[in-house]
Amino acid sequence: MAVHEHPDRSSGFHLPSFRRNRTAAAAGPEVAVGTGTHTVRAYAFASLRLLTGFVFLWAFLDKTFGFGYATPSGKGWIDGGSPTKGFLGSVAVGPMESTFHSWAGDPWADWLFMLGLLGIGLALVAGVALRLAAVAGTLMMGLMWIAEWPPAKHLSDGSPSMSTNPFVDYHVIYAVALIVVAAAAAGDTLGLGRIWAGLPLVRRSRWLR
């Protein structure tokens, strides 16, 4: 019986290769750092979402019940007070001054404003419908920015407006925060965002996300 040598056939004995192990070992810390960074980012956006939501929710509660902060006790919405009369009635500058005066205290304005505060606040705290909340909140903040009209140096009566910045005020910051948490899907962390996104209606209509 002849024995034939096959130079291409493996002898069955291999020296151990450390290339894959070295690659995995080298990538390990980077993966860990990347995961940690992602976690920190997710919790940072979630914190921004919760804090911004509390701003809207607290405004609704204080204006409804009159806790004695921005709304004096006994003058809350449930006591017959108007959530919009004081703010819109005191507008003293800007291109919509007379329009805001005509809206001040109207029932439709009160209901729309309060439902907006409540809806945006609940959506942010729960982490659901963040895109809708961002659109509604940005519109609300835009109207409030126009009402205060930071670009003006003087009010309609000629007195100083005391504006600290002609363009960027806290209304702009809140609007940007709303857009950021919606774009970052911040409801997925410390919220019900994943459950909300899994609903059949939301899966069919991504703008509800």
GROMACS .gro file of C-alpha atoms in nm:
model
  209
    1MET     CA    1   0.000   0.000   0.000
    2ALA     CA    2   0.142   0.332  -0.106
    3VAL     CA    3   0.139   0.625   0.122
    4HIS     CA    4   0.096   0.962  -0.054
    5GLU     CA    5   0.198   1.288   0.102
    6HIS     CA    6  -0.048   1.580   0.072
    7PRO     CA    7   0.138   1.902   0.147
    8ASP     CA    8  -0.186   2.104   0.166
    9ARG     CA    9  -0.346   1.881   0.427
   10SER     CA   10  -0.332   2.000   0.785
   11SER     CA   11  -0.126   1.789   1.018
   12GLY     CA   12  -0.387   1.832   1.291
   13PHE     CA   13  -0.159   2.026   1.517
   14HIS     CA   14  -0.198   2.408   1.545
   15LEU     CA   15  -0.016   2.665   1.742
   16PRO     CA   16  -0.260   2.876   1.937
   17SER     CA   17  -0.349   3.208   1.772
   18PHE     CA   18  -0.373   3.513   1.993
   19ARG     CA   19  -0.474   3.757   1.721
   20ARG     CA   20  -0.846   3.731   1.784
   21ASN     CA   21  -0.796   3.739   2.157
   22ARG     CA   22  -0.577   4.046   2.131
   23THR     CA   23  -0.837   4.219   1.914
   24ALA     CA   24  -1.118   4.134   2.153
   25ALA     CA   25  -0.912   4.240   2.451
   26ALA     CA   26  -0.821   4.567   2.283
   27ALA     CA   27  -1.182   4.636   2.186
   28GLY     CA   28  -1.318   4.549   2.529
   29PRO     CA   29  -1.240   4.879   2.705
   30GLU     CA   30  -1.362   5.077   2.403
   31VAL     CA   31  -1.692   4.889   2.401
   32ALA     CA   32  -1.726   4.943   2.774
   33VAL     CA   33  -1.654   5.316   2.740
   34GLY     CA   34  -1.898   5.345   2.450
   35THR     CA   35  -2.170   5.168   2.645
   36GLY     CA   36  -2.108   5.384   2.948
   37THR     CA   37  -2.120   5.700   2.740
   38HIS     CA   38  -2.446   5.589   2.582
   39THR     CA   39  -2.594   5.522   2.925
   40VAL     CA   40  -2.487   5.860   3.062
   41ARG     CA   41  -2.629   6.033   2.755
   42ALA     CA   42  -2.959   5.846   2.786
   43TYR     CA   43  -2.998   5.939   3.151
   44ALA     CA   44  -2.899   6.300   3.081
   45PHE     CA   45  -3.172   6.334   2.817
   46ALA     CA   46  -3.420   6.158   3.046
   47SER     CA   47  -3.337   6.402   3.327
   48LEU     CA   48  -3.384   6.696   3.092
   49ARG     CA   49  -3.720   6.551   2.988
   50LEU     CA   50  -3.841   6.502   3.343
   51LEU     CA   51  -3.731   6.845   3.464
   52THR     CA   52  -3.885   7.021   3.165
   53GLY     CA   53  -4.204   6.822   3.211
   54PHE     CA   54  -4.223   6.926   3.575
   55VAL     CA   55  -4.197   7.292   3.472
   56PHE     CA   56  -4.510   7.259   3.258
   57LEU     CA   57  -4.692   7.039   3.505
   58TRP     CA   58  -4.619   7.266   3.800
   59ALA     CA   59  -4.740   7.570   3.603
   60PHE     CA   60  -5.069   7.388   3.541
   61LEU     CA   61  -5.111   7.286   3.905
   62ASP     CA   62  -5.021   7.627   4.046
   63LYS     CA   63  -5.256   7.811   3.809
   64THR     CA   64  -5.534   7.560   3.877
   65PHE     CA   65  -5.520   7.547   4.257
   66GLY     CA   66  -5.342   7.873   4.348
   67PHE     CA   67  -5.059   7.741   4.564
   68GLY     CA   68  -4.944   8.093   4.645
   69TYR     CA   69  -4.641   8.103   4.416
   70ALA     CA   70  -4.706   8.258   4.074
   71THR     CA   71  -5.079   8.232   4.143
   72PRO     CA   72  -5.204   8.377   4.474
   73SER     CA   73  -5.410   8.157   4.701
   74GLY     CA   74  -5.780   8.186   4.630
   75LYS     CA   75  -5.725   8.302   4.273
   76GLY     CA   76  -5.668   7.967   4.107
   77TRP     CA   77  -5.863   7.844   3.810
   78ILE     CA   78  -6.094   7.637   4.030
   79ASP     CA   79  -6.167   7.953   4.234
   80GLY     CA   80  -6.290   8.137   3.924
   81GLY     CA   81  -5.961   8.301   3.834
   82SER     CA   82  -5.839   8.325   3.475
   83PRO     CA   83  -5.501   8.167   3.391
   84THR     CA   84  -5.449   8.401   3.094
   85LYS     CA   85  -5.600   8.733   3.205
   86GLY     CA   86  -5.305   8.845   3.414
   87PHE     CA   87  -5.031   8.755   3.168
   88LEU     CA   88  -5.197   8.846   2.841
   89GLY     CA   89  -5.365   9.152   2.988
   90SER     CA   90  -5.028   9.291   3.099
   91VAL     CA   91  -4.858   9.259   2.760
   92ALA     CA   92  -4.708   9.603   2.699
   93VAL     CA   93  -4.499   9.564   2.386
   94GLY     CA   94  -4.472   9.377   2.059
   95PRO     CA   95  -4.663   9.337   1.733
   96MET     CA   96  -4.947   9.136   1.892
   97GLU     CA   97  -5.006   9.355   2.198
   98SER     CA   98  -5.367   9.444   2.112
   99THR     CA   99  -5.441   9.087   2.001
  100PHE     CA  100  -5.320   8.941   2.329
  101HIS     CA  101  -5.530   9.197   2.519
  102SER     CA  102  -5.838   9.081   2.332
  103TRP     CA  103  -5.761   8.718   2.416
  104ALA     CA  104  -5.695   8.779   2.785
  105GLY     CA  105  -5.948   8.602   3.005
  106ASP     CA  106  -6.149   8.446   2.723
  107PRO     CA  107  -6.269   8.095   2.820
  108TRP     CA  108  -6.130   7.940   2.501
  109ALA     CA  109  -5.788   8.091   2.572
  110ASP     CA  110  -5.796   7.969   2.933
  111TRP     CA  111  -5.892   7.615   2.835
  112LEU     CA  112  -5.646   7.593   2.546
  113PHE     CA  113  -5.360   7.725   2.758
  114MET     CA  114  -5.431   7.498   3.055
  115LEU     CA  115  -5.487   7.187   2.845
  116GLY     CA  116  -5.161   7.264   2.669
  117LEU     CA  117  -4.970   7.289   2.997
  118LEU     CA  118  -5.126   6.969   3.128
  119GLY     CA  119  -5.084   6.768   2.808
  120ILE     CA  120  -4.724   6.873   2.751
  121GLY     CA  121  -4.633   6.817   3.115
  122LEU     CA  122  -4.787   6.469   3.132
  123ALA     CA  123  -4.636   6.366   2.798
  124LEU     CA  124  -4.287   6.468   2.908
  125VAL     CA  125  -4.307   6.310   3.251
  126ALA     CA  126  -4.444   5.984   3.108
  127GLY     CA  127  -4.207   5.990   2.808
  128VAL     CA  128  -4.480   5.944   2.546
  129ALA     CA  129  -4.594   6.147   2.242
  130LEU     CA  130  -4.280   6.358   2.267
  131ARG     CA  131  -4.304   6.480   1.908
  132LEU     CA  132  -4.654   6.614   1.961
  133ALA     CA  133  -4.542   6.769   2.289
  134ALA     CA  134  -4.248   6.933   2.115
  135VAL     CA  135  -4.469   7.087   1.846
  136ALA     CA  136  -4.733   7.209   2.092
  137GLY     CA  137  -4.476   7.333   2.342
  138THR     CA  138  -4.269   7.515   2.080
  139LEU     CA  139  -4.583   7.691   1.953
  140MET     CA  140  -4.677   7.790   2.308
  141MET     CA  141  -4.327   7.916   2.387
  142GLY     CA  142  -4.319   8.108   2.059
  143LEU     CA  143  -4.642   8.291   2.146
  144MET     CA  144  -4.515   8.369   2.495
  145TRP     CA  145  -4.188   8.498   2.346
  146ILE     CA  146  -4.388   8.731   2.120
  147ALA     CA  147  -4.592   8.843   2.420
  148GLU     CA  148  -4.279   8.949   2.608
  149TRP     CA  149  -4.102   9.062   2.286
  150PRO     CA  150  -3.738   9.063   2.406
  151PRO     CA  151  -3.605   9.261   2.103
  152ALA     CA  152  -3.774   9.579   2.232
  153LYS     CA  153  -3.565   9.817   2.442
  154HIS     CA  154  -3.871  10.013   2.549
  155LEU     CA  155  -4.234   9.929   2.625
  156SER     CA  156  -4.527  10.096   2.453
  157ASP     CA  157  -4.536  10.370   2.717
  158GLY     CA  158  -4.169  10.448   2.662
  159SER     CA  159  -4.038  10.291   2.983
  160PRO     CA  160  -3.737  10.055   2.964
  161SER     CA  161  -3.830   9.697   2.883
  162MET     CA  162  -3.546   9.560   3.098
  163SER     CA  163  -3.492   9.287   2.839
  164THR     CA  164  -3.173   9.097   2.920
  165ASN     CA  165  -3.128   8.946   2.573
  166PRO     CA  166  -3.293   9.057   2.247
  167PHE     CA  167  -3.327   8.706   2.107
  168VAL     CA  168  -3.268   8.420   2.351
  169ASP     CA  169  -3.474   8.399   2.669
  170TYR     CA  170  -3.608   8.110   2.874
  171HIS     CA  171  -3.893   8.049   2.629
  172VAL     CA  172  -3.640   7.973   2.356
  173ILE     CA  173  -3.446   7.743   2.590
  174TYR     CA  174  -3.761   7.548   2.679
  175ALA     CA  175  -3.855   7.514   2.312
  176VAL     CA  176  -3.511   7.379   2.224
  177ALA     CA  177  -3.525   7.139   2.521
  178LEU     CA  178  -3.858   7.003   2.395
  179ILE     CA  179  -3.717   6.948   2.047
  180VAL     CA  180  -3.401   6.783   2.184
  181VAL     CA  181  -3.581   6.530   2.407
  182ALA     CA  182  -3.815   6.439   2.121
  183ALA     CA  183  -3.528   6.396   1.873
  184ALA     CA  184  -3.331   6.187   2.123
  185ALA     CA  185  -3.630   5.961   2.204
  186ALA     CA  186  -3.568   6.050   2.567
  187GLY     CA  187  -3.881   5.869   2.676
  188ASP     CA  188  -3.713   5.531   2.633
  189THR     CA  189  -3.515   5.584   2.956
  190LEU     CA  190  -3.703   5.636   3.284
  191GLY     CA  191  -4.024   5.655   3.087
  192LEU     CA  192  -4.287   5.466   2.891
  193GLY     CA  193  -4.140   5.550   2.551
  194ARG     CA  194  -4.069   5.193   2.441
  195ILE     CA  195  -4.416   5.072   2.541
  196TRP     CA  196  -4.573   5.371   2.366
  197ALA     CA  197  -4.370   5.311   2.050
  198GLY     CA  198  -4.486   4.949   2.043
  199LEU     CA  199  -4.855   5.036   2.026
  200PRO     CA  200  -5.012   4.948   1.688
  201LEU     CA  201  -5.135   5.304   1.627
  202VAL     CA  202  -4.794   5.454   1.701
  203ARG     CA  203  -4.618   5.196   1.482
  204ARG     CA  204  -4.844   5.295   1.193
  205SER     CA  205  -4.810   5.669   1.255
  206ARG     CA  206  -4.452   5.748   1.350
  207TRP     CA  207  -4.534   6.115   1.403
  208LEU     CA  208  -4.708   6.009   1.724
  209ARG     CA  209  -4.378   5.877   1.857
   0.00000   0.00000   0.00000
